[in-house]
mmCIF file of C-alpha atoms in Angstrom:
data_model
loop_
_atom_site.group_PDB
_atom_site.id
_atom_site.type_symbol
_atom_site.label_atom_id
_atom_site.label_comp_id
_atom_site.label_asym_id
_atom_site.label_seq_id
_atom_site.Cartn_x
_atom_site.Cartn_y
_atom_site.Cartn_z
ATOM 1 C CA MET C 1 -0.081 -0.078 -0.330
ATOM 2 C CA ASP C 2 1.408 3.132 -1.148
ATOM 3 C CA LEU C 3 1.651 6.357 1.403
ATOM 4 C CA SER C 4 -1.188 8.121 -0.328
ATOM 5 C CA THR C 5 -3.438 5.437 0.490
ATOM 6 C CA LYS C 6 -2.268 4.975 4.040
ATOM 7 C CA LEU C 7 -2.851 8.619 4.794
ATOM 8 C CA ILE C 8 -6.477 8.444 3.169
ATOM 9 C CA GLU C 9 -6.767 5.293 5.840
ATOM 10 C CA LEU C 10 -5.667 7.334 8.810
ATOM 11 C CA GLU C 11 -7.578 10.244 7.620
ATOM 12 C CA LYS C 12 -10.644 8.123 8.107
ATOM 13 C CA ARG C 13 -9.645 6.978 11.443
ATOM 14 C CA THR C 14 -8.727 10.353 12.660
ATOM 15 C CA MET C 15 -12.223 12.161 11.478
ATOM 16 C CA GLN C 16 -14.213 9.329 13.390
ATOM 17 C CA HIS C 17 -12.294 9.422 16.501
ATOM 18 C CA ARG C 18 -10.798 12.894 16.873
ATOM 19 C CA GLU C 19 -13.587 13.943 19.633
ATOM 20 C CA LEU C 20 -12.810 11.032 21.467
ATOM 21 C CA LEU C 21 -9.305 11.371 22.027
ATOM 22 C CA LEU C 22 -9.216 13.902 24.820
ATOM 23 C CA THR C 23 -5.936 12.995 26.395
ATOM 24 C CA GLU C 24 -2.228 12.964 25.177
ATOM 25 C CA GLU C 25 -1.831 9.373 25.499
ATOM 26 C CA ALA C 26 -5.141 8.613 23.561
ATOM 27 C CA ALA C 27 -3.930 10.656 20.751
ATOM 28 C CA LYS C 28 -0.332 9.332 20.861
ATOM 29 C CA THR C 29 -1.792 5.534 20.800
ATOM 30 C CA ALA C 30 -4.558 6.017 18.151
ATOM 31 C CA LEU C 31 -3.007 8.714 15.646
ATOM 32 C CA VAL C 32 0.597 9.318 16.159
ATOM 33 C CA MET C 33 1.719 6.018 16.389
ATOM 34 C CA PRO C 34 -0.135 5.045 13.208
ATOM 35 C CA PHE C 35 1.285 8.020 11.349
ATOM 36 C CA LEU C 36 4.559 7.106 12.175
ATOM 37 C CA GLN C 37 4.307 3.269 11.282
ATOM 38 C CA ALA C 38 2.583 4.908 7.888
ATOM 39 C CA LEU C 39 6.009 6.585 7.486
ATOM 40 C CA GLY C 40 8.022 3.355 7.701
ATOM 41 C CA TYR C 41 8.998 3.476 11.174
ATOM 42 C CA ASP C 42 9.017 0.372 13.722
ATOM 43 C CA VAL C 43 7.010 1.676 16.609
ATOM 44 C CA PHE C 44 7.670 -1.294 18.482
ATOM 45 C CA ASN C 45 11.457 -1.077 18.200
ATOM 46 C CA PRO C 46 12.699 1.140 20.935
ATOM 47 C CA GLY C 47 15.786 1.425 19.256
ATOM 48 C CA GLU C 48 14.305 3.394 16.620
ATOM 49 C CA VAL C 49 11.089 4.980 18.017
ATOM 50 C CA ILE C 50 12.260 5.922 21.548
ATOM 51 C CA PRO C 51 9.023 7.065 23.604
ATOM 52 C CA GLU C 52 9.497 9.600 26.504
ATOM 53 C CA PHE C 53 13.085 10.394 25.352
ATOM 54 C CA THR C 54 15.057 11.922 28.203
ATOM 55 C CA ALA C 55 17.818 14.523 28.190
ATOM 56 C CA ASP C 56 18.853 16.903 30.688
ATOM 57 C CA VAL C 57 18.721 20.265 29.427
ATOM 58 C CA GLY C 58 20.861 22.851 31.501
ATOM 59 C CA ILE C 59 19.288 23.175 34.993
ATOM 60 C CA LYS C 60 16.232 21.072 33.657
ATOM 61 C CA LYS C 61 16.733 17.668 34.825
ATOM 62 C CA GLY C 62 14.636 14.969 33.913
ATOM 63 C CA GLU C 63 12.364 16.741 30.921
ATOM 64 C CA LYS C 64 10.736 14.301 28.301
ATOM 65 C CA VAL C 65 9.916 14.762 24.825
ATOM 66 C CA ASP C 66 7.147 12.174 23.434
ATOM 67 C CA TYR C 67 8.971 10.361 21.071
ATOM 68 C CA ALA C 68 12.739 10.329 19.377
ATOM 69 C CA LEU C 69 13.141 8.801 16.100
ATOM 70 C CA CYS C 70 16.473 7.150 15.335
ATOM 71 C CA ILE C 71 17.723 6.311 11.809
ATOM 72 C CA ASP C 72 20.650 4.174 11.616
ATOM 73 C CA GLY C 73 21.603 4.518 15.084
ATOM 74 C CA ARG C 74 21.391 8.298 14.494
ATOM 75 C CA LEU C 75 18.798 10.658 16.665
ATOM 76 C CA SER C 76 17.193 12.350 13.529
ATOM 77 C CA ILE C 77 13.660 13.616 14.884
ATOM 78 C CA LEU C 78 11.959 14.632 18.030
ATOM 79 C CA ILE C 79 8.190 14.591 18.464
ATOM 80 C CA GLU C 80 6.067 16.412 21.153
ATOM 81 C CA CYS C 81 2.441 15.290 21.189
ATOM 82 C CA LYS C 82 -0.579 17.336 22.628
ATOM 83 C CA PRO C 83 -4.358 16.128 22.565
ATOM 84 C CA SER C 84 -6.122 16.105 19.373
ATOM 85 C CA SER C 85 -8.726 18.618 21.093
ATOM 86 C CA ILE C 86 -6.043 21.236 21.659
ATOM 87 C CA GLU C 87 -5.125 23.865 18.826
ATOM 88 C CA LEU C 88 -1.350 23.746 18.582
ATOM 89 C CA ASP C 89 0.421 26.771 19.482
ATOM 90 C CA LEU C 90 4.006 27.836 19.763
ATOM 91 C CA LYS C 91 3.845 27.544 23.869
ATOM 92 C CA HIS C 92 3.105 23.785 23.216
ATOM 93 C CA ALA C 93 6.955 23.517 21.743
ATOM 94 C CA SER C 94 8.884 24.618 24.622
ATOM 95 C CA GLN C 95 10.771 21.112 25.163
ATOM 96 C CA LEU C 96 11.168 20.844 21.615
ATOM 97 C CA TYR C 97 13.092 24.060 21.763
ATOM 98 C CA ARG C 98 15.385 23.056 24.659
ATOM 99 C CA TYR C 99 15.896 19.640 23.357
ATOM 100 C CA PHE C 100 16.836 20.710 19.736
ATOM 101 C CA SER C 101 19.829 22.618 20.930
ATOM 102 C CA THR C 102 21.171 19.884 23.061
ATOM 103 C CA THR C 103 20.884 16.951 20.605
ATOM 104 C CA GLU C 104 21.826 16.384 17.035
ATOM 105 C CA ALA C 105 18.197 16.219 15.782
ATOM 106 C CA ARG C 106 17.582 18.623 13.012
ATOM 107 C CA VAL C 107 13.880 18.210 12.662
ATOM 108 C CA ALA C 108 11.078 18.626 15.256
ATOM 109 C CA ILE C 109 7.559 17.883 15.006
ATOM 110 C CA LEU C 110 4.537 19.293 17.134
ATOM 111 C CA THR C 111 1.405 17.517 16.817
ATOM 112 C CA ASN C 112 -2.140 16.930 18.125
ATOM 113 C CA GLY C 113 -2.494 13.715 15.986
ATOM 114 C CA VAL C 114 -4.294 15.847 13.503
ATOM 115 C CA ASP C 115 -1.989 18.515 12.753
ATOM 116 C CA TYR C 116 1.820 17.992 12.186
ATOM 117 C CA LYS C 117 3.957 21.128 12.392
ATOM 118 C CA PHE C 118 7.524 20.439 11.181
ATOM 119 C CA TYR C 119 10.436 22.558 12.540
ATOM 120 C CA SER C 120 14.267 22.884 11.551
ATOM 121 C CA ASP C 121 17.028 25.483 12.245
ATOM 122 C CA ILE C 122 16.882 27.367 8.763
ATOM 123 C CA GLU C 123 17.341 30.873 10.481
ATOM 124 C CA GLN C 124 19.843 30.253 12.949
ATOM 125 C CA PRO C 125 22.213 26.837 13.099
ATOM 126 C CA ASN C 126 21.284 24.348 16.078
ATOM 127 C CA LYS C 127 18.340 26.722 17.121
ATOM 128 C CA MET C 128 14.926 25.795 16.318
ATOM 129 C CA ASP C 129 13.134 28.417 14.117
ATOM 130 C CA ASP C 130 9.889 29.798 15.686
ATOM 131 C CA LYS C 131 7.666 29.273 12.529
ATOM 132 C CA PRO C 132 7.505 25.627 11.275
ATOM 133 C CA PHE C 133 8.603 25.130 7.394
ATOM 134 C CA TYR C 134 5.981 22.581 6.772
ATOM 135 C CA ILE C 135 2.462 22.059 8.108
ATOM 136 C CA PHE C 136 0.454 18.624 7.212
ATOM 137 C CA SER C 137 -3.085 18.320 8.510
ATOM 138 C CA MET C 138 -4.614 15.136 8.357
ATOM 139 C CA GLY C 139 -8.150 16.653 8.224
ATOM 140 C CA THR C 140 -7.307 18.504 4.733
ATOM 141 C CA ILE C 141 -4.664 16.350 2.795
ATOM 142 C CA ARG C 142 -3.500 18.209 0.046
ATOM 143 C CA ARG C 143 -2.436 16.815 -3.290
ATOM 144 C CA ASN C 144 1.320 17.243 -2.719
ATOM 145 C CA ASP C 145 1.306 15.989 0.765
ATOM 146 C CA PRO C 146 2.295 12.703 0.081
ATOM 147 C CA GLN C 147 5.590 13.487 -1.717
ATOM 148 C CA THR C 148 6.726 15.937 0.618
ATOM 149 C CA LEU C 149 5.859 13.265 3.333
ATOM 150 C CA GLU C 150 8.184 11.043 1.477
ATOM 151 C CA ARG C 151 11.057 12.804 2.165
ATOM 152 C CA PHE C 152 10.528 11.834 5.979
ATOM 153 C CA THR C 153 9.877 8.298 5.552
ATOM 154 C CA ARG C 154 12.518 5.712 7.509
ATOM 155 C CA HIS C 155 13.797 4.723 3.995
ATOM 156 C CA GLN C 156 14.044 7.902 2.119
ATOM 157 C CA PHE C 157 15.376 10.145 5.355
ATOM 158 C CA ASN C 158 18.081 12.107 4.246
ATOM 159 C CA ILE C 159 18.740 15.125 6.550
ATOM 160 C CA ASP C 160 20.865 17.552 3.975
ATOM 161 C CA ALA C 161 18.006 17.193 1.430
ATOM 162 C CA ILE C 162 15.432 17.945 3.962
ATOM 163 C CA VAL C 163 16.929 20.705 5.532
ATOM 164 C CA ALA C 164 17.542 22.111 1.901
ATOM 165 C CA GLU C 165 13.747 21.598 0.962
ATOM 166 C CA ALA C 166 12.728 23.093 4.465
ATOM 167 C CA GLY C 167 14.384 26.270 3.397
ATOM 168 C CA ARG C 168 12.337 26.379 0.160
ATOM 169 C CA LEU C 169 9.098 25.176 1.708
ATOM 170 C CA LYS C 170 9.506 28.206 4.376
ATOM 171 C CA LEU C 171 9.979 30.804 1.807
ATOM 172 C CA GLU C 172 7.200 29.228 -0.271
ATOM 173 C CA SER C 173 5.072 29.323 2.918
ATOM 174 C CA GLN C 174 5.983 32.872 3.495
ATOM 175 C CA THR C 175 5.465 33.882 -0.097
ATOM 176 C CA ARG C 176 1.982 32.409 -0.242
ATOM 177 C CA ILE C 177 0.839 34.418 3.278
ATOM 178 C CA GLU C 178 2.080 37.760 1.424
ATOM 179 C CA LEU C 179 0.199 36.747 -1.859
ATOM 180 C CA ASP C 180 -2.892 35.742 0.057
ATOM 181 C CA LYS C 181 -3.005 39.013 1.727
ATOM 182 C CA GLU C 182 -2.281 41.073 -1.479
ATOM 183 C CA PHE C 183 -5.205 38.817 -3.212
ATOM 184 C CA ALA C 184 -7.478 39.520 -0.403
ATOM 185 C CA ASN C 185 -7.023 43.145 -0.018
ATOM 186 C CA PRO C 186 -4.585 44.343 -2.408
ATOM 187 C CA SER C 187 -2.080 47.058 -1.050
ATOM 188 C CA ASP C 188 -1.790 50.424 -2.144
ATOM 189 C CA GLU C 189 1.478 49.772 -3.848
ATOM 190 C CA PHE C 190 0.241 46.498 -5.611
ATOM 191 C CA VAL C 191 -2.842 48.443 -7.122
ATOM 192 C CA ARG C 192 -0.567 51.326 -8.221
ATOM 193 C CA MET C 193 1.810 48.816 -9.959
ATOM 194 C CA MET C 194 -0.935 47.118 -11.872
ATOM 195 C CA ALA C 195 -2.922 50.061 -12.613
ATOM 196 C CA SER C 196 0.410 51.739 -14.012
ATOM 197 C CA ARG C 197 0.336 48.533 -16.563
ATOM 198 C CA VAL C 198 -3.255 48.978 -17.612
ATOM 199 C CA LEU C 199 -4.195 52.374 -17.459
ATOM 200 C CA PRO C 200 -1.212 54.355 -19.210
ATOM 201 C CA GLY C 201 -0.599 57.546 -18.654
ATOM 202 C CA GLY C 202 -3.216 57.901 -15.492
ATOM 203 C CA ARG C 203 -2.207 59.269 -12.482
ATOM 204 C CA MET C 204 -3.333 56.983 -9.297
ATOM 205 C CA THR C 205 -5.967 59.117 -7.356
ATOM 206 C CA ALA C 206 -8.263 58.107 -4.520
ATOM 207 C CA ALA C 207 -11.213 57.692 -7.050
ATOM 208 C CA VAL C 208 -8.990 55.599 -9.676
ATOM 209 C CA ARG C 209 -7.791 53.289 -6.606
ATOM 210 C CA GLU C 210 -11.629 52.932 -5.717
ATOM 211 C CA GLN C 211 -12.530 51.744 -8.949
ATOM 212 C CA PHE C 212 -9.485 49.654 -10.085
ATOM 213 C CA GLN C 213 -9.194 47.726 -6.528
ATOM 214 C CA PRO C 214 -12.243 45.561 -7.314
ATOM 215 C CA ILE C 215 -11.436 44.968 -10.773
ATOM 216 C CA LEU C 216 -8.002 43.689 -9.986
ATOM 217 C CA MET C 217 -9.583 41.473 -7.074
ATOM 218 C CA ALA C 218 -12.048 39.943 -9.451
ATOM 219 C CA SER C 219 -9.541 39.417 -11.964
ATOM 220 C CA ILE C 220 -6.868 37.521 -9.559
ATOM 221 C CA SER C 221 -10.093 35.259 -8.381
ATOM 222 C CA SER C 222 -10.907 34.604 -12.075
ATOM 223 C CA LEU C 223 -7.272 33.613 -12.855
ATOM 224 C CA ILE C 224 -6.884 31.478 -9.953
ATOM 225 C CA ARG C 225 -10.066 29.613 -10.402
ATOM 226 C CA ASP C 226 -9.289 29.008 -14.321
ATOM 227 C CA ARG C 227 -5.898 27.890 -13.463
ATOM 228 C CA VAL C 228 -6.804 25.402 -10.375
ATOM 229 C CA ASN C 229 -9.628 23.959 -12.985
ATOM 230 C CA ASP C 230 -7.080 23.500 -15.793
ATOM 231 C CA ARG C 231 -4.312 21.833 -13.553
ATOM 232 C CA LEU C 232 -7.109 19.652 -12.122
ATOM 233 C CA THR C 233 -8.443 18.746 -15.554
ATOM 234 C CA ASN C 234 -5.169 17.976 -17.036
ATOM 235 C CA ALA C 235 -3.543 15.876 -14.078
ATOM 236 C CA LEU C 236 -6.552 13.884 -13.033
ATOM 237 C CA ASN C 237 -7.926 12.697 -16.292
ATOM 238 C CA VAL C 238 -6.491 9.260 -15.606
ATOM 239 C CA ALA C 239 -8.431 7.332 -18.181
ATOM 240 C CA ASN C 240 -9.360 8.049 -21.668
ATOM 241 C CA PRO C 241 -12.970 9.029 -21.393
ATOM 242 C CA TYR C 242 -13.518 7.808 -25.287
ATOM 243 C CA ASP C 243 -12.892 4.240 -24.449
ATOM 244 C CA ASP C 244 -15.922 2.042 -23.882
ATOM 245 C CA LEU C 245 -17.864 5.232 -22.576
ATOM 246 C CA VAL C 246 -21.392 3.989 -23.043
ATOM 247 C CA ALA C 247 -22.657 2.497 -19.759
ATOM 248 C CA GLU C 248 -26.144 2.222 -18.098
ATOM 249 C CA GLY C 249 -27.487 5.524 -17.954
ATOM 250 C CA ALA C 250 -24.630 7.203 -19.176
ATOM 251 C CA SER C 251 -24.706 9.281 -22.460
ATOM 252 C CA ASP C 252 -23.114 8.406 -25.922
ATOM 253 C CA ASP C 253 -23.148 12.143 -27.013
ATOM 254 C CA MET C 254 -19.236 12.914 -26.906
ATOM 255 C CA SER C 255 -19.632 16.445 -26.663
ATOM 256 C CA GLU C 256 -20.725 16.031 -23.211
ATOM 257 C CA ILE C 257 -17.489 14.624 -22.303
ATOM 258 C CA GLU C 258 -15.302 16.989 -24.494
ATOM 259 C CA ASP C 259 -16.749 20.340 -23.091
ATOM 260 C CA GLY C 260 -16.809 21.705 -19.422
ATOM 261 C CA ILE C 261 -15.803 18.791 -17.480
ATOM 262 C CA ILE C 262 -14.159 19.973 -14.272
ATOM 263 C CA THR C 263 -12.987 17.445 -11.695
ATOM 264 C CA THR C 264 -13.229 19.357 -8.429
ATOM 265 C CA GLU C 265 -11.069 18.463 -5.242
ATOM 266 C CA ASP C 266 -14.115 16.980 -3.644
ATOM 267 C CA GLU C 267 -14.654 14.370 -6.151
ATOM 268 C CA ILE C 268 -10.883 13.887 -6.086
ATOM 269 C CA SER C 269 -11.173 13.184 -2.173
ATOM 270 C CA GLY C 270 -14.296 11.175 -2.518
ATOM 271 C CA PHE C 271 -12.433 9.026 -5.200
ATOM 272 C CA ARG C 272 -9.389 8.685 -2.826
ATOM 273 C CA ILE C 273 -11.847 7.395 -0.101
ATOM 274 C CA VAL C 274 -13.286 4.771 -2.132
ATOM 275 C CA GLN C 275 -10.107 3.702 -3.745
ATOM 276 C CA ALA C 276 -8.849 3.385 -0.036
ATOM 277 C CA ILE C 277 -11.769 1.080 0.895
ATOM 278 C CA ALA C 278 -11.160 -0.799 -2.143
ATOM 279 C CA ALA C 279 -7.640 -1.138 -1.289
ATOM 280 C CA ARG C 280 -8.022 -3.745 1.377
ATOM 281 C CA HIS C 281 -9.431 -6.256 -0.900
ATOM 282 C CA VAL C 282 -7.924 -5.295 -4.414
ATOM 283 C CA ASP C 283 -4.894 -3.422 -5.910
ATOM 284 C CA PRO C 284 -5.724 0.397 -5.683
ATOM 285 C CA LYS C 285 -4.444 1.003 -9.090
ATOM 286 C CA ARG C 286 -7.368 -1.261 -10.281
ATOM 287 C CA VAL C 287 -9.591 1.645 -9.179
ATOM 288 C CA VAL C 288 -9.830 4.457 -11.351
ATOM 289 C CA ILE C 289 -11.765 7.605 -11.947
ATOM 290 C CA ARG C 290 -13.660 8.977 -14.970
ATOM 291 C CA ASP C 291 -15.545 12.001 -15.146
ATOM 292 C CA SER C 292 -18.324 13.459 -16.935
ATOM 293 C CA LYS C 293 -20.728 16.251 -16.557
ATOM 294 C CA SER C 294 -23.591 14.229 -14.911
ATOM 295 C CA TYR C 295 -21.403 12.523 -12.673
ATOM 296 C CA CYS C 296 -17.820 11.290 -11.469
ATOM 297 C CA ALA C 297 -17.477 7.526 -12.339
ATOM 298 C CA ILE C 298 -15.456 5.150 -10.071
ATOM 299 C CA LEU C 299 -14.490 2.027 -12.077
ATOM 300 C CA LEU C 300 -12.634 -1.146 -11.478
ATOM 301 C CA ASP C 301 -10.228 -2.005 -14.220
ATOM 302 C CA ASP C 302 -11.238 1.209 -16.076
ATOM 303 C CA ASN C 303 -14.018 -0.656 -17.397
ATOM 304 C CA ASN C 304 -17.185 1.167 -17.687
ATOM 305 C CA ARG C 305 -19.202 -2.028 -17.127
ATOM 306 C CA LYS C 306 -17.678 -2.512 -13.859
ATOM 307 C CA THR C 307 -19.013 0.675 -11.901
ATOM 308 C CA LEU C 308 -17.714 0.476 -8.481
ATOM 309 C CA ALA C 309 -19.561 3.897 -7.402
ATOM 310 C CA ARG C 310 -20.393 7.182 -8.600
ATOM 311 C CA LEU C 311 -20.086 10.493 -7.026
ATOM 312 C CA HIS C 312 -23.031 13.095 -7.623
ATOM 313 C CA PHE C 313 -21.287 16.315 -6.682
ATOM 314 C CA ASN C 314 -22.503 18.662 -9.108
ATOM 315 C CA SER C 315 -25.142 20.127 -6.991
ATOM 316 C CA VAL C 316 -24.135 22.959 -4.568
ATOM 317 C CA THR C 317 -26.707 22.060 -2.064
ATOM 318 C CA THR C 318 -27.184 18.361 -2.313
ATOM 319 C CA ARG C 319 -24.592 15.432 -3.045
ATOM 320 C CA TYR C 320 -25.159 11.866 -3.232
ATOM 321 C CA LEU C 321 -22.994 8.707 -3.159
ATOM 322 C CA GLY C 322 -24.052 6.164 -5.749
ATOM 323 C CA THR C 323 -23.555 2.478 -4.788
ATOM 324 C CA PHE C 324 -24.506 -0.564 -7.251
ATOM 325 C CA SER C 325 -26.130 -4.002 -6.939
ATOM 326 C CA GLY C 326 -26.159 -5.173 -10.436
ATOM 327 C CA LYS C 327 -27.365 -2.593 -12.763
ATOM 328 C CA VAL C 328 -29.396 -0.817 -10.021
ATOM 329 C CA GLU C 329 -27.918 2.186 -8.340
ATOM 330 C CA THR C 330 -28.963 3.582 -5.040
ATOM 331 C CA ARG C 331 -28.177 7.241 -4.128
ATOM 332 C CA HIS C 332 -27.284 8.211 -0.605
ATOM 333 C CA PRO C 333 -26.864 11.603 0.342
ATOM 334 C CA VAL C 334 -23.644 12.672 1.951
ATOM 335 C CA SER C 335 -23.209 15.915 3.803
ATOM 336 C CA ALA C 336 -19.397 15.427 4.543
ATOM 337 C CA LEU C 337 -16.696 13.567 2.437
ATOM 338 C CA THR C 338 -16.243 11.118 5.482
ATOM 339 C CA ASP C 339 -19.609 10.247 5.169
ATOM 340 C CA VAL C 340 -18.720 8.057 2.312
ATOM 341 C CA TYR C 341 -16.697 5.785 4.720
ATOM 342 C CA LYS C 342 -20.277 4.884 6.035
ATOM 343 C CA PHE C 343 -20.803 2.947 2.859
ATOM 344 C CA GLU C 344 -17.846 0.814 3.167
ATOM 345 C CA ASP C 345 -20.101 -2.435 3.260
ATOM 346 C CA GLU C 346 -21.930 -1.332 0.041
ATOM 347 C CA ILE C 347 -18.747 -0.873 -1.553
ATOM 348 C CA VAL C 348 -17.012 -4.280 -0.670
ATOM 349 C CA ALA C 349 -20.192 -5.931 -1.522
ATOM 350 C CA ARG C 350 -19.988 -4.501 -5.265
ATOM 351 C CA LEU C 351 -16.239 -5.640 -5.244
ATOM 352 C CA THR C 352 -17.237 -9.194 -4.440
ATOM 353 C CA GLU C 353 -20.093 -8.786 -7.147
ATOM 354 C CA LEU C 354 -17.705 -7.721 -9.801
ATOM 355 C CA GLY C 355 -15.312 -10.311 -9.016
ATOM 356 C CA SER C 356 -18.011 -13.016 -9.504
ATOM 357 C CA GLY C 357 -18.416 -11.983 -13.181
ATOM 358 C CA LYS C 358 -21.709 -9.821 -12.462
ATOM 359 C CA GLU C 359 -21.406 -6.111 -14.257
ATOM 360 C CA GLY C 360 -23.700 -3.465 -14.023
#
């Protein structure tokens, strides 16, 4: 099972049990240890994953950090855990600060089992930075998160590559923050610069700014939306929509497929959840996504006669997951993506049905 599939499995567990894990120990056992296992660490090997790691720090004696990870006998990562009900703050990282300067570890992680904040010493050697260079949230897994987390796996860990990447990620994060500020509420400097390019010869007055700022904000929003849609459509059109297209209830009008199809982030996430459920029974590579205007189909073996499920996510107000028994589709309302997990039995039953040769 690849890291992406493991993370989606953990996402399911996290969303189901977060509210029940009110203590630090509960979060560590139910969420953090499985996360470390997903990264390839042997949590039952005290030489690799050291719980309650102790090191004397100045006048502080006997202080402990929740976990220390050793790779090839070298202390590499420090981890401090908090209950999943706590929103992480810099004040929770006090032990990490002290331990960071007295050990050879170059990476520190502060987590509540849901959010993971990664720190290093980019700004000043041997001193942990105040701001994380990377933040991963189990509640909102982004498309590039598995690729980033691969760098921290047991078998790919390379501290020099991580520190180099950390500097880039931190700079990218700070740049995104500043861009986000400009896009949400453009500064006078940004408005003036853009106006000078499209309003030649005009002087920036209060009236011009008042007129131009909303136009600039609308243009930015439109540009971002178009770029995101283009990227999703190109990157996630994983199956040729013209092969064996005509299915039960599907249109054979090719123009419906060619124009205006946008695979949304929610459809991608819904597909990944179904793929993760199926991965317990079949190779996840056999489960593919094929989008159309009417619905997003999830197929086994890229065969439209082997529909595993359908995502009816086009409506703004009401969404459905379609499950199958034979050629009969049953639509189940879903108010949140995690509701898809409730229909695991129906998805597994459909896999068994398709495996017996019954197609729909």
